[in-house]
Amino acid sequence: MATTDPFSAPNAAGRIELLQTFVRIVEAGSLSAAAVQLGATQPTVSRRLQALERALGLRLLNRSTHAMKLTEDGERCYERAKEMLGSWESFEADLRGAGDEPEGTLRVVAPHAFGQRLLMGPLVDYLRRYPRVSVDWLLHDRPPDFIAQGIDCAIQLGEVEDALLVALRLTEVPRIAVAAPSLLAGLAAPTHASELAALPWLALRTFYRDELSLTHVRSGERVRVPIRPRLGTDSLFALRNATLMGLGASIVSAWTVTDDIAQGRLVHLAPQWRADPLAVHLIYPQSRFQPARLRRFIDAMRVAVPMALDGAAQYVD
């Protein structure tokens, strides 16, 4: 006799629903949060998870009172489920003739300062252009965990070392040496990179700690300058603020100090020298299928990111 329990032996459509629930649990971070997002009860979400684990014969999640973690099988299932569901979305959209109309939620990670100051305008333009899309805009400087956080793509500064990711190089960020006028105590600003060693320094630990490497814009001469930072931080905003207060000189992304230099709050040191620029990449996991919301976001960032950084070019010419 055939069973009538929808959770015990789901058909193809039922299995898609179970996979959708599983993906939502992982991305929401808990069963209760997933239940709220799905408009279901927590017991229902729990039963769906159990039904999926029974159907696959695998343990997908390890749960305790305070934490939830994907098993190794769960990580593989999540990755494949995301790909399959994305394919299903594309299939449905093509059949409906809506393949070019983005919809759904896009989860994006961007560097804190970069995402807050330079990319809010392009992000708002993207959302206005595609009213059926919503974006979770996550700002931090840690490498994204695409699986655990359910991230669709990320903006990353610097080189990309993970060969399993697609990395689109969008542009690069010029970096220059600056200091507050008070730090120079009325002395002339250094003009050669080697003169920078005499100053007190601040370090952006993500990219430099106890040594500067600078290149002359015209000749290509390269100089390494040892430093002993009085303050190290992983925050570009904190670095800029400490520099403005005269605590030390620093290497900063040129776009962060455009107004400060123009208004005399900071001095551009050794202006014919620059630190190595930081490449800007848009990264995302390899997949045979991409939803329209991701494709359109990639297209928008290819144009918007280089334009957003154009104003910094004047400091490295």
PDB file of C-alpha atoms in Angstrom:
ATOM      1  CA  MET A   1       0.000   0.000   0.000  1.00  0.00           C
ATOM      2  CA  ALA A   2       1.420   3.377  -0.994  1.00  0.00           C
ATOM      3  CA  THR A   3       2.347   5.761   1.775  1.00  0.00           C
ATOM      4  CA  THR A   4       0.536   9.070   2.179  1.00  0.00           C
ATOM      5  CA  ASP A   5       3.219  10.648   4.370  1.00  0.00           C
ATOM      6  CA  PRO A   6       4.739  13.479   2.252  1.00  0.00           C
ATOM      7  CA  PHE A   7       7.941  13.371   4.336  1.00  0.00           C
ATOM      8  CA  SER A   8       8.638   9.635   4.165  1.00  0.00           C
ATOM      9  CA  ALA A   9       9.026   9.057   0.411  1.00  0.00           C
ATOM     10  CA  PRO A  10       8.894  12.396  -1.428  1.00  0.00           C
ATOM     11  CA  ASN A  11       8.420  12.490  -5.181  1.00  0.00           C
ATOM     12  CA  ALA A  12      10.637  14.618  -7.422  1.00  0.00           C
ATOM     13  CA  ALA A  13       8.792  17.844  -6.604  1.00  0.00           C
ATOM     14  CA  GLY A  14       8.892  16.963  -2.922  1.00  0.00           C
ATOM     15  CA  ARG A  15      12.625  16.377  -3.032  1.00  0.00           C
ATOM     16  CA  ILE A  16      13.147  19.810  -4.576  1.00  0.00           C
ATOM     17  CA  GLU A  17      11.201  21.283  -1.665  1.00  0.00           C
ATOM     18  CA  LEU A  18      13.358  19.361   0.800  1.00  0.00           C
ATOM     19  CA  LEU A  19      16.525  20.625  -0.867  1.00  0.00           C
ATOM     20  CA  GLN A  20      15.183  24.182  -0.859  1.00  0.00           C
ATOM     21  CA  THR A  21      14.494  23.867   2.854  1.00  0.00           C
ATOM     22  CA  PHE A  22      17.945  22.451   3.515  1.00  0.00           C
ATOM     23  CA  VAL A  23      19.636  25.302   1.632  1.00  0.00           C
ATOM     24  CA  ARG A  24      17.535  27.836   3.544  1.00  0.00           C
ATOM     25  CA  ILE A  25      18.507  26.229   6.884  1.00  0.00           C
ATOM     26  CA  VAL A  26      22.192  26.489   6.031  1.00  0.00           C
ATOM     27  CA  GLU A  27      21.946  30.091   4.835  1.00  0.00           C
ATOM     28  CA  ALA A  28      19.713  31.225   7.688  1.00  0.00           C
ATOM     29  CA  GLY A  29      21.970  29.610  10.270  1.00  0.00           C
ATOM     30  CA  SER A  30      19.282  27.799  12.261  1.00  0.00           C
ATOM     31  CA  LEU A  31      16.048  25.871  11.870  1.00  0.00           C
ATOM     32  CA  SER A  32      14.043  28.561  13.613  1.00  0.00           C
ATOM     33  CA  ALA A  33      15.386  31.327  11.366  1.00  0.00           C
ATOM     34  CA  ALA A  34      14.719  29.196   8.287  1.00  0.00           C
ATOM     35  CA  ALA A  35      11.172  28.556   9.479  1.00  0.00           C
ATOM     36  CA  VAL A  36      10.535  32.310   9.756  1.00  0.00           C
ATOM     37  CA  GLN A  37      11.896  32.933   6.270  1.00  0.00           C
ATOM     38  CA  LEU A  38       9.871  30.071   4.797  1.00  0.00           C
ATOM     39  CA  GLY A  39       6.670  30.970   6.627  1.00  0.00           C
ATOM     40  CA  ALA A  40       6.615  27.510   8.197  1.00  0.00           C
ATOM     41  CA  THR A  41       6.872  26.122  11.715  1.00  0.00           C
ATOM     42  CA  GLN A  42      10.126  24.884  13.180  1.00  0.00           C
ATOM     43  CA  PRO A  43       8.802  21.304  13.568  1.00  0.00           C
ATOM     44  CA  THR A  44       7.892  21.298   9.867  1.00  0.00           C
ATOM     45  CA  VAL A  45      11.370  22.469   8.890  1.00  0.00           C
ATOM     46  CA  SER A  46      12.900  19.844  11.187  1.00  0.00           C
ATOM     47  CA  ARG A  47      10.786  17.082   9.622  1.00  0.00           C
ATOM     48  CA  ARG A  48      11.838  18.174   6.139  1.00  0.00           C
ATOM     49  CA  LEU A  49      15.493  18.004   7.138  1.00  0.00           C
ATOM     50  CA  GLN A  50      15.018  14.543   8.634  1.00  0.00           C
ATOM     51  CA  ALA A  51      13.169  13.388   5.507  1.00  0.00           C
ATOM     52  CA  LEU A  52      16.014  14.583   3.289  1.00  0.00           C
ATOM     53  CA  GLU A  53      18.595  12.824   5.461  1.00  0.00           C
ATOM     54  CA  ARG A  54      16.535   9.598   5.322  1.00  0.00           C
ATOM     55  CA  ALA A  55      16.116   9.840   1.561  1.00  0.00           C
ATOM     56  CA  LEU A  56      19.857  10.327   1.056  1.00  0.00           C
ATOM     57  CA  GLY A  57      20.939   7.981   3.827  1.00  0.00           C
ATOM     58  CA  LEU A  58      23.333  10.679   5.071  1.00  0.00           C
ATOM     59  CA  ARG A  59      23.785  12.892   8.095  1.00  0.00           C
ATOM     60  CA  LEU A  60      23.838  16.465   6.790  1.00  0.00           C
ATOM     61  CA  LEU A  61      23.934  18.581   9.933  1.00  0.00           C
ATOM     62  CA  ASN A  62      25.375  18.164  13.399  1.00  0.00           C
ATOM     63  CA  ARG A  63      23.202  20.071  15.846  1.00  0.00           C
ATOM     64  CA  SER A  64      23.636  20.950  19.500  1.00  0.00           C
ATOM     65  CA  THR A  65      21.795  23.326  21.802  1.00  0.00           C
ATOM     66  CA  HIS A  66      23.970  26.259  20.785  1.00  0.00           C
ATOM     67  CA  ALA A  67      25.421  25.434  17.378  1.00  0.00           C
ATOM     68  CA  MET A  68      24.767  23.881  14.004  1.00  0.00           C
ATOM     69  CA  LYS A  69      27.494  22.672  11.646  1.00  0.00           C
ATOM     70  CA  LEU A  70      27.495  21.019   8.264  1.00  0.00           C
ATOM     71  CA  THR A  71      28.960  17.536   8.084  1.00  0.00           C
ATOM     72  CA  GLU A  72      31.323  16.725   5.229  1.00  0.00           C
ATOM     73  CA  ASP A  73      28.392  15.102   3.390  1.00  0.00           C
ATOM     74  CA  GLY A  74      26.298  18.160   4.242  1.00  0.00           C
ATOM     75  CA  GLU A  75      28.827  20.488   2.613  1.00  0.00           C
ATOM     76  CA  ARG A  76      28.757  18.426  -0.585  1.00  0.00           C
ATOM     77  CA  CYS A  77      24.964  18.276  -0.496  1.00  0.00           C
ATOM     78  CA  TYR A  78      24.702  22.052   0.006  1.00  0.00           C
ATOM     79  CA  GLU A  79      27.042  22.772  -2.875  1.00  0.00           C
ATOM     80  CA  ARG A  80      25.226  20.423  -5.260  1.00  0.00           C
ATOM     81  CA  ALA A  81      21.804  21.534  -4.068  1.00  0.00           C
ATOM     82  CA  LYS A  82      22.635  25.194  -4.744  1.00  0.00           C
ATOM     83  CA  GLU A  83      23.776  24.298  -8.251  1.00  0.00           C
ATOM     84  CA  MET A  84      20.747  22.126  -8.938  1.00  0.00           C
ATOM     85  CA  LEU A  85      18.269  24.663  -7.584  1.00  0.00           C
ATOM     86  CA  GLY A  86      19.941  27.398  -9.605  1.00  0.00           C
ATOM     87  CA  SER A  87      19.552  25.221 -12.682  1.00  0.00           C
ATOM     88  CA  TRP A  88      15.897  24.635 -11.823  1.00  0.00           C
ATOM     89  CA  GLU A  89      15.340  28.387 -11.424  1.00  0.00           C
ATOM     90  CA  SER A  90      16.925  29.018 -14.813  1.00  0.00           C
ATOM     91  CA  PHE A  91      14.792  26.257 -16.358  1.00  0.00           C
ATOM     92  CA  GLU A  92      11.584  27.737 -14.934  1.00  0.00           C
ATOM     93  CA  ALA A  93      12.545  31.264 -15.947  1.00  0.00           C
ATOM     94  CA  ASP A  94      13.308  30.201 -19.527  1.00  0.00           C
ATOM     95  CA  LEU A  95       9.974  28.397 -19.837  1.00  0.00           C
ATOM     96  CA  ARG A  96       8.147  31.471 -18.544  1.00  0.00           C
ATOM     97  CA  GLY A  97      10.026  33.757 -20.880  1.00  0.00           C
ATOM     98  CA  ALA A  98      11.469  35.612 -17.892  1.00  0.00           C
ATOM     99  CA  GLY A  99      15.092  34.587 -18.211  1.00  0.00           C
ATOM    100  CA  ASP A 100      16.253  38.211 -18.348  1.00  0.00           C
ATOM    101  CA  GLU A 101      14.206  39.426 -15.374  1.00  0.00           C
ATOM    102  CA  PRO A 102      16.279  38.992 -12.196  1.00  0.00           C
ATOM    103  CA  GLU A 103      14.492  38.058  -9.003  1.00  0.00           C
ATOM    104  CA  GLY A 104      15.222  36.594  -5.587  1.00  0.00           C
ATOM    105  CA  THR A 105      17.884  37.362  -2.976  1.00  0.00           C
ATOM    106  CA  LEU A 106      21.557  37.925  -3.728  1.00  0.00           C
ATOM    107  CA  ARG A 107      24.092  37.601  -0.882  1.00  0.00           C
ATOM    108  CA  VAL A 108      27.256  39.631  -1.434  1.00  0.00           C
ATOM    109  CA  VAL A 109      30.368  40.195   0.704  1.00  0.00           C
ATOM    110  CA  ALA A 110      32.419  43.375   0.222  1.00  0.00           C
ATOM    111  CA  PRO A 111      35.337  44.950   2.112  1.00  0.00           C
ATOM    112  CA  HIS A 112      33.959  47.163   4.875  1.00  0.00           C
ATOM    113  CA  ALA A 113      35.331  50.554   3.821  1.00  0.00           C
ATOM    114  CA  PHE A 114      35.093  49.839   0.085  1.00  0.00           C
ATOM    115  CA  GLY A 115      31.539  48.546   0.292  1.00  0.00           C
ATOM    116  CA  GLN A 116      30.356  51.351   2.540  1.00  0.00           C
ATOM    117  CA  ARG A 117      31.906  54.303   0.761  1.00  0.00           C
ATOM    118  CA  LEU A 118      32.389  53.420  -2.912  1.00  0.00           C
ATOM    119  CA  LEU A 119      29.825  50.774  -3.770  1.00  0.00           C
ATOM    120  CA  MET A 120      26.611  51.948  -2.114  1.00  0.00           C
ATOM    121  CA  GLY A 121      25.704  54.099  -5.127  1.00  0.00           C
ATOM    122  CA  PRO A 122      26.187  51.271  -7.669  1.00  0.00           C
ATOM    123  CA  LEU A 123      24.335  48.879  -5.347  1.00  0.00           C
ATOM    124  CA  VAL A 124      21.334  51.203  -5.048  1.00  0.00           C
ATOM    125  CA  ASP A 125      21.317  51.710  -8.834  1.00  0.00           C
ATOM    126  CA  TYR A 126      21.277  47.918  -9.300  1.00  0.00           C
ATOM    127  CA  LEU A 127      18.358  47.485  -6.889  1.00  0.00           C
ATOM    128  CA  ARG A 128      16.374  50.281  -8.545  1.00  0.00           C
ATOM    129  CA  ARG A 129      16.939  48.723 -11.949  1.00  0.00           C
ATOM    130  CA  TYR A 130      15.769  45.287 -10.779  1.00  0.00           C
ATOM    131  CA  PRO A 131      12.878  45.754  -8.322  1.00  0.00           C
ATOM    132  CA  ARG A 132      12.293  42.000  -7.901  1.00  0.00           C
ATOM    133  CA  VAL A 133      15.778  41.486  -6.433  1.00  0.00           C
ATOM    134  CA  SER A 134      16.827  41.986  -2.818  1.00  0.00           C
ATOM    135  CA  VAL A 135      20.453  42.018  -1.618  1.00  0.00           C
ATOM    136  CA  ASP A 136      22.077  40.952   1.639  1.00  0.00           C
ATOM    137  CA  TRP A 137      25.058  43.349   1.677  1.00  0.00           C
ATOM    138  CA  LEU A 138      27.635  41.932   4.104  1.00  0.00           C
ATOM    139  CA  LEU A 139      30.589  44.191   4.883  1.00  0.00           C
ATOM    140  CA  HIS A 140      33.724  42.677   6.376  1.00  0.00           C
ATOM    141  CA  ASP A 141      37.343  42.088   5.394  1.00  0.00           C
ATOM    142  CA  ARG A 142      37.503  38.336   6.053  1.00  0.00           C
ATOM    143  CA  PRO A 143      37.601  35.854   3.164  1.00  0.00           C
ATOM    144  CA  PRO A 144      34.022  34.752   2.484  1.00  0.00           C
ATOM    145  CA  ASP A 145      32.851  31.228   3.298  1.00  0.00           C
ATOM    146  CA  PHE A 146      30.611  30.682   0.295  1.00  0.00           C
ATOM    147  CA  ILE A 147      29.025  27.496   1.625  1.00  0.00           C
ATOM    148  CA  ALA A 148      28.522  28.234   5.311  1.00  0.00           C
ATOM    149  CA  GLN A 149      27.337  31.803   4.679  1.00  0.00           C
ATOM    150  CA  GLY A 150      25.378  31.054   1.508  1.00  0.00           C
ATOM    151  CA  ILE A 151      27.321  33.745  -0.379  1.00  0.00           C
ATOM    152  CA  ASP A 152      26.674  34.231  -4.095  1.00  0.00           C
ATOM    153  CA  CYS A 153      29.659  36.453  -4.839  1.00  0.00           C
ATOM    154  CA  ALA A 154      32.181  38.753  -3.194  1.00  0.00           C
ATOM    155  CA  ILE A 155      34.268  41.805  -3.955  1.00  0.00           C
ATOM    156  CA  GLN A 156      37.852  41.108  -2.836  1.00  0.00           C
ATOM    157  CA  LEU A 157      40.939  43.306  -2.666  1.00  0.00           C
ATOM    158  CA  GLY A 158      44.267  41.659  -3.403  1.00  0.00           C
ATOM    159  CA  GLU A 159      45.135  38.454  -5.176  1.00  0.00           C
ATOM    160  CA  VAL A 160      42.807  35.435  -5.226  1.00  0.00           C
ATOM    161  CA  GLU A 161      44.552  32.220  -4.196  1.00  0.00           C
ATOM    162  CA  ASP A 162      41.652  29.748  -4.375  1.00  0.00           C
ATOM    163  CA  ALA A 163      41.842  28.090  -7.793  1.00  0.00           C
ATOM    164  CA  LEU A 164      38.291  26.749  -7.386  1.00  0.00           C
ATOM    165  CA  LEU A 165      36.820  30.252  -7.553  1.00  0.00           C
ATOM    166  CA  VAL A 166      36.050  32.305 -10.630  1.00  0.00           C
ATOM    167  CA  ALA A 167      37.927  35.611 -10.221  1.00  0.00           C
ATOM    168  CA  LEU A 168      37.055  38.532 -12.493  1.00  0.00           C
ATOM    169  CA  ARG A 169      39.612  41.346 -12.250  1.00  0.00           C
ATOM    170  CA  LEU A 170      37.637  44.593 -12.245  1.00  0.00           C
ATOM    171  CA  THR A 171      40.336  47.242 -11.682  1.00  0.00           C
ATOM    172  CA  GLU A 172      43.022  48.131  -9.155  1.00  0.00           C
ATOM    173  CA  VAL A 173      43.286  50.502  -6.198  1.00  0.00           C
ATOM    174  CA  PRO A 174      46.207  52.970  -6.172  1.00  0.00           C
ATOM    175  CA  ARG A 175      47.929  53.296  -2.769  1.00  0.00           C
ATOM    176  CA  ILE A 176      49.959  56.261  -1.532  1.00  0.00           C
ATOM    177  CA  ALA A 177      51.857  57.438   1.564  1.00  0.00           C
ATOM    178  CA  VAL A 178      50.249  60.214   3.631  1.00  0.00           C
ATOM    179  CA  ALA A 179      50.659  61.998   6.961  1.00  0.00           C
ATOM    180  CA  ALA A 180      49.023  64.824   8.881  1.00  0.00           C
ATOM    181  CA  PRO A 181      50.820  68.211   8.708  1.00  0.00           C
ATOM    182  CA  SER A 182      51.253  68.071  12.500  1.00  0.00           C
ATOM    183  CA  LEU A 183      53.397  64.929  12.180  1.00  0.00           C
ATOM    184  CA  LEU A 184      55.906  66.790  10.011  1.00  0.00           C
ATOM    185  CA  ALA A 185      56.268  69.562  12.625  1.00  0.00           C
ATOM    186  CA  GLY A 186      56.840  72.237  10.002  1.00  0.00           C
ATOM    187  CA  LEU A 187      59.503  70.259   8.124  1.00  0.00           C
ATOM    188  CA  ALA A 188      59.385  69.693   4.385  1.00  0.00           C
ATOM    189  CA  ALA A 189      57.525  66.573   3.334  1.00  0.00           C
ATOM    190  CA  PRO A 190      59.746  63.678   2.163  1.00  0.00           C
ATOM    191  CA  THR A 191      60.197  63.487  -1.583  1.00  0.00           C
ATOM    192  CA  HIS A 192      62.164  60.205  -1.844  1.00  0.00           C
ATOM    193  CA  ALA A 193      60.909  56.864  -0.561  1.00  0.00           C
ATOM    194  CA  SER A 194      64.050  56.298   1.499  1.00  0.00           C
ATOM    195  CA  GLU A 195      63.255  59.410   3.587  1.00  0.00           C
ATOM    196  CA  LEU A 196      60.045  57.802   4.857  1.00  0.00           C
ATOM    197  CA  ALA A 197      61.928  55.547   7.282  1.00  0.00           C
ATOM    198  CA  ALA A 198      62.550  58.523   9.607  1.00  0.00           C
ATOM    199  CA  LEU A 199      58.810  58.959  10.330  1.00  0.00           C
ATOM    200  CA  PRO A 200      56.664  57.144  12.895  1.00  0.00           C
ATOM    201  CA  TRP A 201      54.341  54.713  11.098  1.00  0.00           C
ATOM    202  CA  LEU A 202      50.958  53.068  11.271  1.00  0.00           C
ATOM    203  CA  ALA A 203      50.289  49.692   9.625  1.00  0.00           C
ATOM    204  CA  LEU A 204      47.305  48.210   7.834  1.00  0.00           C
ATOM    205  CA  ARG A 205      48.074  44.658   8.878  1.00  0.00           C
ATOM    206  CA  THR A 206      46.064  43.110   6.068  1.00  0.00           C
ATOM    207  CA  PHE A 207      48.576  44.390   3.497  1.00  0.00           C
ATOM    208  CA  TYR A 208      51.747  45.583   5.261  1.00  0.00           C
ATOM    209  CA  ARG A 209      53.247  45.264   8.729  1.00  0.00           C
ATOM    210  CA  ASP A 210      56.962  46.022   9.180  1.00  0.00           C
ATOM    211  CA  GLU A 211      58.127  46.970   5.697  1.00  0.00           C
ATOM    212  CA  LEU A 212      57.015  49.261   2.894  1.00  0.00           C
ATOM    213  CA  SER A 213      57.660  48.526  -0.748  1.00  0.00           C
ATOM    214  CA  LEU A 214      57.395  51.547  -3.041  1.00  0.00           C
ATOM    215  CA  THR A 215      57.981  52.085  -6.753  1.00  0.00           C
ATOM    216  CA  HIS A 216      58.865  55.321  -8.544  1.00  0.00           C
ATOM    217  CA  VAL A 217      56.091  56.217 -10.967  1.00  0.00           C
ATOM    218  CA  ARG A 218      58.413  57.337 -13.803  1.00  0.00           C
ATOM    219  CA  SER A 219      61.628  55.340 -13.478  1.00  0.00           C
ATOM    220  CA  GLY A 220      60.310  52.110 -11.982  1.00  0.00           C
ATOM    221  CA  GLU A 221      62.974  52.231  -9.239  1.00  0.00           C
ATOM    222  CA  ARG A 222      61.891  50.104  -6.294  1.00  0.00           C
ATOM    223  CA  VAL A 223      62.756  50.752  -2.636  1.00  0.00           C
ATOM    224  CA  ARG A 224      62.022  48.760   0.506  1.00  0.00           C
ATOM    225  CA  VAL A 225      61.604  50.762   3.705  1.00  0.00           C
ATOM    226  CA  PRO A 226      61.668  49.021   7.114  1.00  0.00           C
ATOM    227  CA  ILE A 227      59.212  50.450   9.659  1.00  0.00           C
ATOM    228  CA  ARG A 228      58.245  49.861  13.300  1.00  0.00           C
ATOM    229  CA  PRO A 229      54.532  50.715  13.458  1.00  0.00           C
ATOM    230  CA  ARG A 230      53.181  52.418  16.564  1.00  0.00           C
ATOM    231  CA  LEU A 231      49.714  51.137  15.686  1.00  0.00           C
ATOM    232  CA  GLY A 232      48.587  48.204  13.590  1.00  0.00           C
ATOM    233  CA  THR A 233      44.974  47.688  12.525  1.00  0.00           C
ATOM    234  CA  ASP A 234      42.910  45.733  10.027  1.00  0.00           C
ATOM    235  CA  SER A 235      40.503  48.666   9.503  1.00  0.00           C
ATOM    236  CA  LEU A 236      41.115  51.165   6.709  1.00  0.00           C
ATOM    237  CA  PHE A 237      38.833  53.692   8.437  1.00  0.00           C
ATOM    238  CA  ALA A 238      40.725  53.339  11.734  1.00  0.00           C
ATOM    239  CA  LEU A 239      44.032  53.753   9.886  1.00  0.00           C
ATOM    240  CA  ARG A 240      42.846  56.938   8.189  1.00  0.00           C
ATOM    241  CA  ASN A 241      41.508  58.392  11.436  1.00  0.00           C
ATOM    242  CA  ALA A 242      44.741  57.711  13.332  1.00  0.00           C
ATOM    243  CA  THR A 243      46.692  59.279  10.460  1.00  0.00           C
ATOM    244  CA  LEU A 244      44.500  62.393  10.580  1.00  0.00           C
ATOM    245  CA  MET A 245      45.209  62.664  14.322  1.00  0.00           C
ATOM    246  CA  GLY A 246      48.944  62.808  13.618  1.00  0.00           C
ATOM    247  CA  LEU A 247      49.915  59.540  15.283  1.00  0.00           C
ATOM    248  CA  GLY A 248      51.948  58.369  12.304  1.00  0.00           C
ATOM    249  CA  ALA A 249      52.261  58.155   8.537  1.00  0.00           C
ATOM    250  CA  SER A 250      50.476  55.408   6.628  1.00  0.00           C
ATOM    251  CA  ILE A 251      49.972  53.759   3.249  1.00  0.00           C
ATOM    252  CA  VAL A 252      46.325  54.152   2.277  1.00  0.00           C
ATOM    253  CA  SER A 253      44.066  53.538  -0.681  1.00  0.00           C
ATOM    254  CA  ALA A 254      44.130  56.842  -2.565  1.00  0.00           C
ATOM    255  CA  TRP A 255      40.350  57.085  -2.815  1.00  0.00           C
ATOM    256  CA  THR A 256      39.974  57.281   0.984  1.00  0.00           C
ATOM    257  CA  VAL A 257      42.004  60.492   1.295  1.00  0.00           C
ATOM    258  CA  THR A 258      41.093  62.481  -1.830  1.00  0.00           C
ATOM    259  CA  ASP A 259      39.231  65.169   0.137  1.00  0.00           C
ATOM    260  CA  ASP A 260      41.724  65.127   3.020  1.00  0.00           C
ATOM    261  CA  ILE A 261      44.612  65.988   0.685  1.00  0.00           C
ATOM    262  CA  ALA A 262      42.616  68.583  -1.242  1.00  0.00           C
ATOM    263  CA  GLN A 263      41.625  70.354   1.990  1.00  0.00           C
ATOM    264  CA  GLY A 264      45.057  70.166   3.609  1.00  0.00           C
ATOM    265  CA  ARG A 265      44.203  67.706   6.374  1.00  0.00           C
ATOM    266  CA  LEU A 266      46.779  65.261   4.990  1.00  0.00           C
ATOM    267  CA  VAL A 267      49.993  65.629   3.008  1.00  0.00           C
ATOM    268  CA  HIS A 268      50.865  63.290   0.139  1.00  0.00           C
ATOM    269  CA  LEU A 269      54.378  62.041   0.974  1.00  0.00           C
ATOM    270  CA  ALA A 270      56.949  61.240  -1.725  1.00  0.00           C
ATOM    271  CA  PRO A 271      54.300  61.886  -4.389  1.00  0.00           C
ATOM    272  CA  GLN A 272      56.324  60.280  -7.183  1.00  0.00           C
ATOM    273  CA  TRP A 273      56.337  56.977  -5.275  1.00  0.00           C
ATOM    274  CA  ARG A 274      53.530  54.528  -4.695  1.00  0.00           C
ATOM    275  CA  ALA A 275      52.912  51.222  -3.004  1.00  0.00           C
ATOM    276  CA  ASP A 276      51.850  48.259  -5.109  1.00  0.00           C
ATOM    277  CA  PRO A 277      48.208  48.721  -6.153  1.00  0.00           C
ATOM    278  CA  LEU A 278      45.600  46.305  -4.892  1.00  0.00           C
ATOM    279  CA  ALA A 279      43.744  44.305  -7.510  1.00  0.00           C
ATOM    280  CA  VAL A 280      39.960  44.355  -7.181  1.00  0.00           C
ATOM    281  CA  HIS A 281      38.278  41.050  -8.032  1.00  0.00           C
ATOM    282  CA  LEU A 282      34.700  39.885  -8.137  1.00  0.00           C
ATOM    283  CA  ILE A 283      34.783  36.241  -7.060  1.00  0.00           C
ATOM    284  CA  TYR A 284      32.199  33.465  -6.979  1.00  0.00           C
ATOM    285  CA  PRO A 285      32.141  29.637  -6.952  1.00  0.00           C
ATOM    286  CA  GLN A 286      32.315  27.833 -10.254  1.00  0.00           C
ATOM    287  CA  SER A 287      28.903  26.719 -11.458  1.00  0.00           C
ATOM    288  CA  ARG A 288      27.354  25.668 -14.716  1.00  0.00           C
ATOM    289  CA  PHE A 289      24.318  27.852 -14.047  1.00  0.00           C
ATOM    290  CA  GLN A 290      24.008  31.426 -12.788  1.00  0.00           C
ATOM    291  CA  PRO A 291      20.702  33.049 -11.865  1.00  0.00           C
ATOM    292  CA  ALA A 292      19.894  36.262 -13.697  1.00  0.00           C
ATOM    293  CA  ARG A 293      20.314  38.312 -10.493  1.00  0.00           C
ATOM    294  CA  LEU A 294      23.980  37.256 -10.266  1.00  0.00           C
ATOM    295  CA  ARG A 295      24.677  37.746 -13.976  1.00  0.00           C
ATOM    296  CA  ARG A 296      23.229  41.269 -13.883  1.00  0.00           C
ATOM    297  CA  PHE A 297      25.142  42.118 -10.702  1.00  0.00           C
ATOM    298  CA  ILE A 298      28.410  41.005 -12.312  1.00  0.00           C
ATOM    299  CA  ASP A 299      27.638  43.148 -15.370  1.00  0.00           C
ATOM    300  CA  ALA A 300      26.880  46.151 -13.144  1.00  0.00           C
ATOM    301  CA  MET A 301      30.066  45.811 -11.093  1.00  0.00           C
ATOM    302  CA  ARG A 302      32.271  45.469 -14.191  1.00  0.00           C
ATOM    303  CA  VAL A 303      31.243  49.027 -15.089  1.00  0.00           C
ATOM    304  CA  ALA A 304      30.676  50.607 -11.673  1.00  0.00           C
ATOM    305  CA  VAL A 305      33.850  49.611  -9.799  1.00  0.00           C
ATOM    306  CA  PRO A 306      36.368  51.104 -12.287  1.00  0.00           C
ATOM    307  CA  MET A 307      34.274  54.288 -12.492  1.00  0.00           C
ATOM    308  CA  ALA A 308      34.160  54.569  -8.696  1.00  0.00           C
ATOM    309  CA  LEU A 309      37.966  54.531  -8.511  1.00  0.00           C
ATOM    310  CA  ASP A 310      38.655  56.954 -11.354  1.00  0.00           C
ATOM    311  CA  GLY A 311      38.987  59.878  -8.951  1.00  0.00           C
ATOM    312  CA  ALA A 312      42.026  58.336  -7.272  1.00  0.00           C
ATOM    313  CA  ALA A 313      44.103  58.164 -10.461  1.00  0.00           C
ATOM    314  CA  GLN A 314      45.301  61.770 -10.147  1.00  0.00           C
ATOM    315  CA  TYR A 315      47.552  60.823  -7.226  1.00  0.00           C
ATOM    316  CA  VAL A 316      49.633  58.300  -9.150  1.00  0.00           C
ATOM    317  CA  ASP A 317      50.072  60.082 -12.478  1.00  0.00           C
TER     318      ASP A 317
END
